[in-house]
């Protein structure tokens, strides 16, 4: 199907107030345009559920690239991997294509060698069961994600009725693929923080290379490859999550082998609990960035936290620690010039009805400067759906031109840019295109 949003391209959301700040944040935070691609004006382009992950198409580098979109469908059998392809240079026209429906929740994408594309998440073991069980699943396409080219590459759980879910994927310079996620021994048992590895040989099986019991079933494990830099030439694979209520970064400098994982960051910021959500490597600067929050996911998230390592995990520098109840930094995108954009949630109850999360996006063009992060977080131009719409930011991706695509959830949104206004009831997938 084709969707026309040409009337909504420039300064699309009237609720946004642009603020010009001094320093690096001024250029990075004031967008030239903020375009809502989803929800669209017809049922086919307003999918239900939430947008969990987005990936700028790695198989092309056009000024208006297509993007892969992964969603939590809330229901088994619906398409969870979608492709949005602009048909003009400003994405005012695009097609939306269903690629695969085997996952109930698609949480991350990863480009593999050649034309390989991975999608990780979970599938429902038996959608008709009274108590539906989710099962860790890795899907793989050998044909750039095209429909009909997807197949199961890994399925993992500790037992038939034991919950498991893959959350994040990474590939190292040797071609080893790593997937981090969660698995329980049994239905109500203590969850495990899991990392599984697939070596590049086609005959090599997926194996578990890291397994740590953790008390938080809502943890968000992430994985990232570090190729080495001038301050630390040793390549490594990283995984992050909360562990025993502490913000934890684990590193293996031996290809992720069992027994080689070491804790290189354990942080609570003087409090009792803290949780990372994602770790990403910036090839422009050689830095590692981790986004998360104080508190535990699903329990008491309270504020945005960013930490950085300039030396491959040997040392860590705090960049942002912005308090806020029911708030968290979720995902990171890094463009070709080293600008860092972060998507997540805030809940400023002084300005909005109680317990209404708001989708927030900040972009920092001087990402090693804590003062720049503070200015970007404080900027007015950070709430793409304004202060009156229940919305949450999740996945985010940047293209080589610096354009940012962010996906998440938008609930009961009224689009006032159309005539008459369009009402999208319930939870809908949100997708933004932000032009710096």
Coordinates of C-alpha atoms in Angstrom, one line a residue:
X1 CA 0.0 0.0 0.0
X2 CA 1.1 3.6 -0.5
X3 CA 0.7 6.4 2.1
X4 CA 0.8 10.1 1.4
X5 CA 2.0 12.3 4.2
X6 CA 3.2 15.2 2.0
X7 CA 1.2 17.8 4.0
X8 CA 3.0 16.9 7.2
X9 CA 6.6 17.2 6.3
X10 CA 7.9 20.5 7.7
X11 CA 7.7 21.2 11.4
X12 CA 4.9 18.6 11.5
X13 CA 4.0 18.7 15.1
X14 CA 2.6 22.0 16.2
X15 CA 2.9 21.1 19.8
X16 CA 6.7 21.1 19.6
X17 CA 8.5 24.3 20.6
X18 CA 11.9 24.8 19.1
X19 CA 14.6 26.1 21.4
X20 CA 18.0 27.3 20.2
X21 CA 20.6 26.4 22.8
X22 CA 24.2 27.5 22.9
X23 CA 27.0 25.1 22.1
X24 CA 26.9 21.8 20.3
X25 CA 23.3 21.0 21.3
X26 CA 21.9 23.9 19.3
X27 CA 22.7 22.3 16.0
X28 CA 22.0 18.8 17.1
X29 CA 18.7 19.3 18.8
X30 CA 16.8 21.6 16.5
X31 CA 15.5 19.4 13.7
X32 CA 14.8 20.8 10.3
X33 CA 11.7 18.6 10.1
X34 CA 10.0 16.0 12.3
X35 CA 7.8 13.7 10.3
X36 CA 5.4 11.0 11.6
X37 CA 5.5 8.1 9.2
X38 CA 3.4 5.8 11.3
X39 CA 0.6 5.7 12.3
X40 CA -0.6 6.4 8.8
X41 CA -4.0 7.5 7.6
X42 CA -5.4 4.1 6.8
X43 CA -5.7 0.9 8.7
X44 CA -3.0 -0.9 6.8
X45 CA -0.4 1.8 7.7
X46 CA -1.5 2.1 11.3
X47 CA -0.4 -1.3 12.7
X48 CA -1.3 -2.1 16.3
X49 CA 1.1 -3.0 19.0
X50 CA 4.4 -1.2 19.5
X51 CA 7.5 -0.5 17.4
X52 CA 10.4 -2.3 19.2
X53 CA 13.3 -1.8 16.8
X54 CA 14.1 -0.1 13.5
X55 CA 17.1 -0.5 11.2
X56 CA 18.0 1.8 8.3
X57 CA 18.3 -0.6 5.3
X58 CA 22.0 -1.6 5.3
X59 CA 21.8 -2.9 1.7
X60 CA 21.4 0.6 0.2
X61 CA 22.7 4.1 1.0
X62 CA 20.1 6.3 -0.7
X63 CA 19.3 9.8 0.7
X64 CA 15.9 8.4 1.5
X65 CA 16.6 4.8 2.5
X66 CA 14.0 2.1 3.3
X67 CA 13.9 1.0 6.9
X68 CA 13.2 -2.4 8.5
X69 CA 10.7 -2.2 11.4
X70 CA 10.2 -4.8 14.1
X71 CA 7.2 -4.7 16.4
X72 CA 5.6 -6.4 19.3
X73 CA 2.3 -7.5 17.7
X74 CA 0.5 -8.3 21.0
X75 CA -0.8 -11.3 19.1
X76 CA 0.7 -14.3 17.4
X77 CA 0.4 -14.6 13.6
X78 CA 0.5 -10.9 12.7
X79 CA 3.4 -9.5 10.7
X80 CA 6.2 -8.5 13.1
X81 CA 8.9 -7.6 10.5
X82 CA 7.9 -4.8 8.1
X83 CA 9.7 -2.8 5.4
X84 CA 8.9 0.9 4.8
X85 CA 10.2 2.1 1.5
X86 CA 10.0 5.8 0.6
X87 CA 9.1 6.6 -3.0
X88 CA 10.4 10.1 -2.9
X89 CA 13.3 12.0 -1.4
X90 CA 11.4 13.3 1.6
X91 CA 9.5 10.1 2.6
X92 CA 6.2 11.9 2.0
X93 CA 5.2 8.8 0.0
X94 CA 6.1 5.3 1.0
X95 CA 5.1 1.7 0.7
X96 CA 4.7 -0.6 3.7
X97 CA 5.4 -4.3 3.2
X98 CA 4.9 -7.3 5.5
X99 CA 8.1 -9.4 5.5
X100 CA 7.6 -12.1 8.2
X101 CA 5.2 -13.0 10.9
X102 CA 7.0 -15.9 12.7
X103 CA 7.9 -13.7 15.7
X104 CA 5.3 -12.3 18.1
X105 CA 7.9 -9.8 19.2
X106 CA 10.9 -8.6 17.0
X107 CA 13.3 -6.8 19.3
X108 CA 16.5 -6.3 17.2
X109 CA 17.9 -6.6 13.7
X110 CA 21.5 -7.4 12.6
X111 CA 23.1 -7.4 9.2
X112 CA 25.2 -10.5 8.7
X113 CA 27.7 -11.3 5.9
X114 CA 26.6 -10.7 2.4
X115 CA 22.9 -10.5 2.0
X116 CA 22.1 -12.0 5.4
X117 CA 19.7 -10.2 7.8
X118 CA 18.9 -11.5 11.3
X119 CA 15.8 -10.7 13.4
X120 CA 15.7 -11.7 17.1
X121 CA 12.9 -11.8 19.6
X122 CA 10.4 -14.4 20.7
X123 CA 7.5 -16.5 19.3
X124 CA 4.5 -18.0 21.0
X125 CA 5.0 -21.8 21.7
X126 CA 1.2 -22.4 21.5
X127 CA -0.8 -19.3 20.8
X128 CA -4.0 -21.1 21.8
X129 CA -2.7 -22.2 25.3
X130 CA -4.4 -20.8 28.4
X131 CA -1.0 -19.4 29.5
X132 CA 1.0 -18.5 26.4
X133 CA 4.7 -19.2 26.7
X134 CA 7.2 -17.2 24.7
X135 CA 10.2 -18.9 23.2
X136 CA 13.6 -17.3 22.2
X137 CA 13.8 -17.2 18.5
X138 CA 16.4 -16.1 15.9
X139 CA 15.1 -15.6 12.4
X140 CA 17.5 -15.3 9.4
X141 CA 17.1 -14.2 5.8
X142 CA 19.8 -14.9 3.2
X143 CA 18.1 -12.6 0.7
X144 CA 18.1 -9.1 2.3
X145 CA 14.9 -9.7 4.3
X146 CA 12.7 -10.3 1.3
X147 CA 9.3 -12.0 1.9
X148 CA 9.6 -15.8 1.8
X149 CA 13.3 -15.8 2.6
X150 CA 13.1 -16.1 6.4
X151 CA 13.7 -19.2 8.4
X152 CA 14.4 -20.2 12.0
X153 CA 18.1 -20.1 12.9
X154 CA 17.9 -20.6 16.7
X155 CA 15.3 -21.5 19.3
X156 CA 16.2 -21.8 22.9
X157 CA 14.6 -22.4 26.3
X158 CA 15.3 -24.3 29.5
X159 CA 12.0 -26.2 29.3
X160 CA 8.7 -26.6 27.4
X161 CA 6.8 -24.1 29.5
X162 CA 9.8 -21.9 30.5
X163 CA 9.8 -18.3 29.2
X164 CA 12.7 -17.2 27.0
X165 CA 13.2 -14.1 24.7
X166 CA 16.1 -12.9 22.6
X167 CA 16.6 -9.2 22.9
X168 CA 19.8 -8.0 21.1
X169 CA 22.3 -9.2 18.5
X170 CA 25.9 -8.3 17.5
X171 CA 28.5 -9.6 15.1
X172 CA 32.3 -9.4 15.5
X173 CA 35.0 -9.0 13.0
X174 CA 35.5 -12.8 12.8
X175 CA 31.8 -13.4 11.8
X176 CA 30.7 -14.7 15.2
X177 CA 27.1 -13.8 15.9
X178 CA 26.0 -13.1 19.5
X179 CA 22.5 -12.9 20.8
X180 CA 21.7 -11.7 24.3
X181 CA 18.4 -12.3 26.1
X182 CA 16.4 -13.8 29.0
X183 CA 15.5 -17.4 29.9
X184 CA 13.8 -19.0 32.9
X185 CA 14.3 -22.5 34.2
X186 CA 10.6 -22.9 34.7
X187 CA 7.5 -20.8 34.6
X188 CA 8.0 -18.8 37.8
X189 CA 11.7 -19.5 38.4
X190 CA 14.6 -16.9 38.6
X191 CA 15.4 -15.7 35.1
X192 CA 18.9 -16.0 33.5
X193 CA 20.8 -13.4 31.6
X194 CA 21.9 -15.4 28.5
X195 CA 24.3 -14.9 25.6
X196 CA 24.4 -17.4 22.8
X197 CA 26.9 -17.6 20.0
X198 CA 26.9 -18.9 16.4
X199 CA 30.4 -19.3 14.8
X200 CA 30.7 -18.5 11.1
X201 CA 30.9 -22.0 9.8
X202 CA 27.5 -23.2 8.5
X203 CA 27.8 -26.4 10.5
X204 CA 28.5 -24.8 13.8
X205 CA 25.6 -24.9 16.2
X206 CA 24.3 -22.1 18.4
X207 CA 25.7 -22.5 21.9
X208 CA 25.3 -20.7 25.2
X209 CA 28.5 -18.9 26.2
X210 CA 27.3 -16.7 29.1
X211 CA 24.7 -17.6 31.7
X212 CA 24.1 -15.5 34.9
X213 CA 21.1 -15.9 37.2
X214 CA 19.3 -12.5 37.8
X215 CA 16.3 -11.6 39.8
X216 CA 14.7 -9.2 37.2
X217 CA 12.6 -10.9 34.5
X218 CA 12.1 -7.4 32.9
X219 CA 15.9 -6.9 32.3
X220 CA 16.9 -5.7 28.8
X221 CA 20.2 -7.5 27.9
X222 CA 22.1 -5.9 25.1
X223 CA 25.1 -7.1 23.0
X224 CA 27.8 -5.1 21.1
X225 CA 31.1 -5.9 19.3
X226 CA 34.2 -3.8 19.9
X227 CA 36.8 -4.0 17.1
X228 CA 39.5 -2.3 19.1
X229 CA 40.7 1.4 19.1
X230 CA 43.9 3.4 19.6
X231 CA 43.5 3.2 23.4
X232 CA 42.7 -0.5 23.5
X233 CA 43.6 -2.5 20.4
X234 CA 42.1 -5.8 21.8
X235 CA 38.8 -6.7 20.2
X236 CA 36.0 -7.8 22.5
X237 CA 32.3 -8.7 22.7
X238 CA 30.2 -6.9 25.3
X239 CA 26.9 -7.6 27.0
X240 CA 25.0 -5.3 29.4
X241 CA 22.1 -5.8 31.8
X242 CA 21.3 -5.2 35.4
X243 CA 22.7 -8.0 37.7
X244 CA 21.8 -8.2 41.3
X245 CA 20.1 -4.8 40.9
X246 CA 23.4 -3.2 39.6
X247 CA 24.1 -1.7 36.2
X248 CA 26.5 -4.3 34.8
X249 CA 28.8 -4.5 31.7
X250 CA 30.4 -7.8 30.9
X251 CA 33.3 -8.2 28.4
X252 CA 35.0 -11.1 26.7
X253 CA 38.3 -10.6 24.9
X254 CA 38.4 -14.2 23.8
X255 CA 35.6 -14.4 21.2
X256 CA 32.9 -14.8 23.9
X257 CA 34.2 -18.2 25.0
X258 CA 32.7 -19.7 28.2
X259 CA 34.7 -18.6 31.3
X260 CA 36.2 -15.5 29.6
X261 CA 33.6 -13.0 30.6
X262 CA 34.7 -10.3 33.0
X263 CA 32.7 -7.6 34.8
X264 CA 34.1 -4.2 33.6
X265 CA 31.4 -1.9 35.0
X266 CA 29.2 -2.3 38.0
X267 CA 27.4 0.9 39.0
X268 CA 24.5 2.1 41.1
X269 CA 25.5 5.8 41.2
X270 CA 25.4 5.8 45.0
X271 CA 21.9 4.4 45.0
X272 CA 20.7 0.8 45.3
X273 CA 19.6 -0.1 41.7
X274 CA 20.4 0.8 38.2
X275 CA 19.8 -0.8 34.8
X276 CA 21.4 -0.4 31.3
X277 CA 19.3 -1.0 28.2
X278 CA 21.7 -0.8 25.3
X279 CA 25.4 -0.6 24.5
X280 CA 26.7 0.7 21.2
X281 CA 30.1 1.3 19.6
X282 CA 30.9 4.5 17.7
X283 CA 33.4 3.8 14.9
X284 CA 33.9 7.5 14.4
X285 CA 35.4 8.1 17.9
X286 CA 36.1 4.6 19.1
X287 CA 33.9 5.2 22.1
X288 CA 31.4 2.8 23.7
X289 CA 28.1 4.3 24.9
X290 CA 25.6 2.7 27.3
X291 CA 22.1 4.0 27.9
X292 CA 19.8 3.2 30.8
X293 CA 18.4 4.5 34.0
X294 CA 18.4 4.3 37.8
X295 CA 16.1 1.7 39.2
X296 CA 14.9 -1.5 37.6
X297 CA 12.8 -2.0 34.4
X298 CA 9.2 -2.9 35.3
X299 CA 9.7 -1.8 38.9
X300 CA 11.0 1.7 39.5
X301 CA 12.7 3.3 36.5
X302 CA 13.8 6.8 37.5
X303 CA 15.8 8.9 35.1
X304 CA 18.1 8.8 32.1
X305 CA 21.7 7.6 32.5
X306 CA 24.4 7.6 29.8
X307 CA 27.9 6.2 30.4
X308 CA 30.9 6.1 28.1
X309 CA 34.1 4.1 27.8
X310 CA 36.9 5.6 25.6
X311 CA 39.2 2.5 26.0
X312 CA 37.2 -0.6 25.2
X313 CA 35.7 -1.0 28.7
X314 CA 38.7 -0.4 30.9
X315 CA 37.3 2.8 32.3
X316 CA 33.9 4.5 32.3
X317 CA 32.8 8.1 32.3
X318 CA 29.4 9.4 33.4
X319 CA 27.8 11.6 30.8
X320 CA 24.2 12.1 31.9
X321 CA 22.3 11.4 35.1
X322 CA 18.9 13.1 34.7
X323 CA 16.4 12.2 37.5
X324 CA 12.8 11.6 36.8
X325 CA 10.2 9.1 38.1
X326 CA 9.0 6.5 35.5
X327 CA 11.6 7.7 33.0
X328 CA 14.3 5.8 31.1
X329 CA 16.7 6.0 28.2
X330 CA 16.1 3.1 25.9
X331 CA 18.0 2.9 22.7
X332 CA 21.0 4.6 21.0
X333 CA 21.7 5.6 17.4
X334 CA 25.1 6.9 16.2
X335 CA 25.5 8.5 12.8
X336 CA 28.6 8.6 10.5
X337 CA 29.9 11.7 12.2
X338 CA 29.7 10.5 15.8
X339 CA 26.5 12.3 16.8
X340 CA 24.6 10.3 19.4
X341 CA 20.8 10.2 19.5
X342 CA 18.9 8.5 22.3
X343 CA 15.2 7.6 22.5
X344 CA 13.2 6.8 25.6
X345 CA 10.5 7.9 28.0
X346 CA 9.9 10.7 30.5
X347 CA 7.0 11.3 32.8
X348 CA 7.0 15.0 33.9
X349 CA 3.9 14.8 36.1
X350 CA 4.0 18.5 36.8
X351 CA 3.0 19.2 33.2
X352 CA 1.0 16.2 32.3
X353 CA -1.7 13.9 33.8
X354 CA -0.2 11.5 36.3
X355 CA 1.5 8.4 35.0
X356 CA 1.4 9.5 31.4
X357 CA 4.7 8.5 29.7
X358 CA 6.0 10.8 27.0
X359 CA 8.2 9.7 24.1
X360 CA 11.5 11.7 24.3
X361 CA 14.4 11.9 21.7
X362 CA 17.6 13.8 22.4
X363 CA 20.6 14.2 20.0
X364 CA 24.1 15.2 21.2
X365 CA 26.7 16.5 18.7
X366 CA 29.4 16.7 21.4
X367 CA 28.8 13.3 23.1
X368 CA 31.9 13.2 25.3
X369 CA 30.7 16.4 27.1
X370 CA 28.4 15.9 30.1
X371 CA 27.3 19.6 29.9
X372 CA 26.3 19.1 26.3
X373 CA 24.2 16.0 27.3
X374 CA 22.5 18.1 30.1
X375 CA 21.7 20.9 27.6
X376 CA 20.3 18.4 25.1
X377 CA 18.1 16.7 27.7
X378 CA 16.8 20.0 28.9
X379 CA 15.9 21.2 25.3
X380 CA 12.2 21.8 24.6
X381 CA 12.5 20.1 21.2
X382 CA 12.5 16.6 22.5
X383 CA 8.9 15.4 22.7
X384 CA 7.8 14.4 19.1
X385 CA 4.2 13.7 20.2
X386 CA 3.9 16.6 22.6
X387 CA 2.9 16.7 26.2
X388 CA -0.6 15.2 25.9
X389 CA -0.1 11.9 24.1
X390 CA 0.7 8.6 25.9
X391 CA 3.8 7.5 24.0
X392 CA 7.0 5.6 24.5
X393 CA 10.3 5.6 22.5
X394 CA 12.1 2.3 21.8
X395 CA 14.2 1.5 18.7
X396 CA 16.3 4.1 16.9
X397 CA 18.6 4.1 13.8
X398 CA 20.5 6.7 11.9
X399 CA 21.5 6.7 8.2
X400 CA 24.8 7.9 6.7
X401 CA 23.3 11.4 6.1
X402 CA 22.5 11.8 9.8
X403 CA 18.7 11.4 9.4
X404 CA 17.2 9.5 12.4
X405 CA 14.4 7.0 12.4
X406 CA 12.8 6.2 15.8
X407 CA 10.1 3.8 16.6
X408 CA 7.9 3.2 19.6
X409 CA 4.3 3.2 20.9
X410 CA 1.6 5.9 20.5
X411 CA -1.7 5.4 22.3
X412 CA -5.0 7.1 21.5
X413 CA -3.3 9.8 19.4
X414 CA -5.2 12.5 17.6
X415 CA -3.4 13.8 14.5
X416 CA -4.5 17.4 14.2
X417 CA -2.5 18.0 11.0
X418 CA -5.1 16.3 8.9
X419 CA -8.5 17.8 8.0
X420 CA -10.5 16.5 9.6
X421 CA -8.3 15.4 12.5
X422 CA -7.5 11.6 12.5
X423 CA -8.0 9.6 15.7
X424 CA -5.9 6.5 16.2
X425 CA -7.4 4.6 19.1
X426 CA -5.6 2.1 21.2
X427 CA -1.9 1.3 21.0
X428 CA -0.2 1.9 17.6
X429 CA 3.2 1.5 16.2
X430 CA 4.9 4.9 15.9
X431 CA 7.7 5.7 13.4
X432 CA 9.4 9.1 13.2
X433 CA 11.8 10.5 10.6
X434 CA 13.9 13.3 12.2
X435 CA 16.0 15.4 9.9
X436 CA 18.9 17.3 11.6

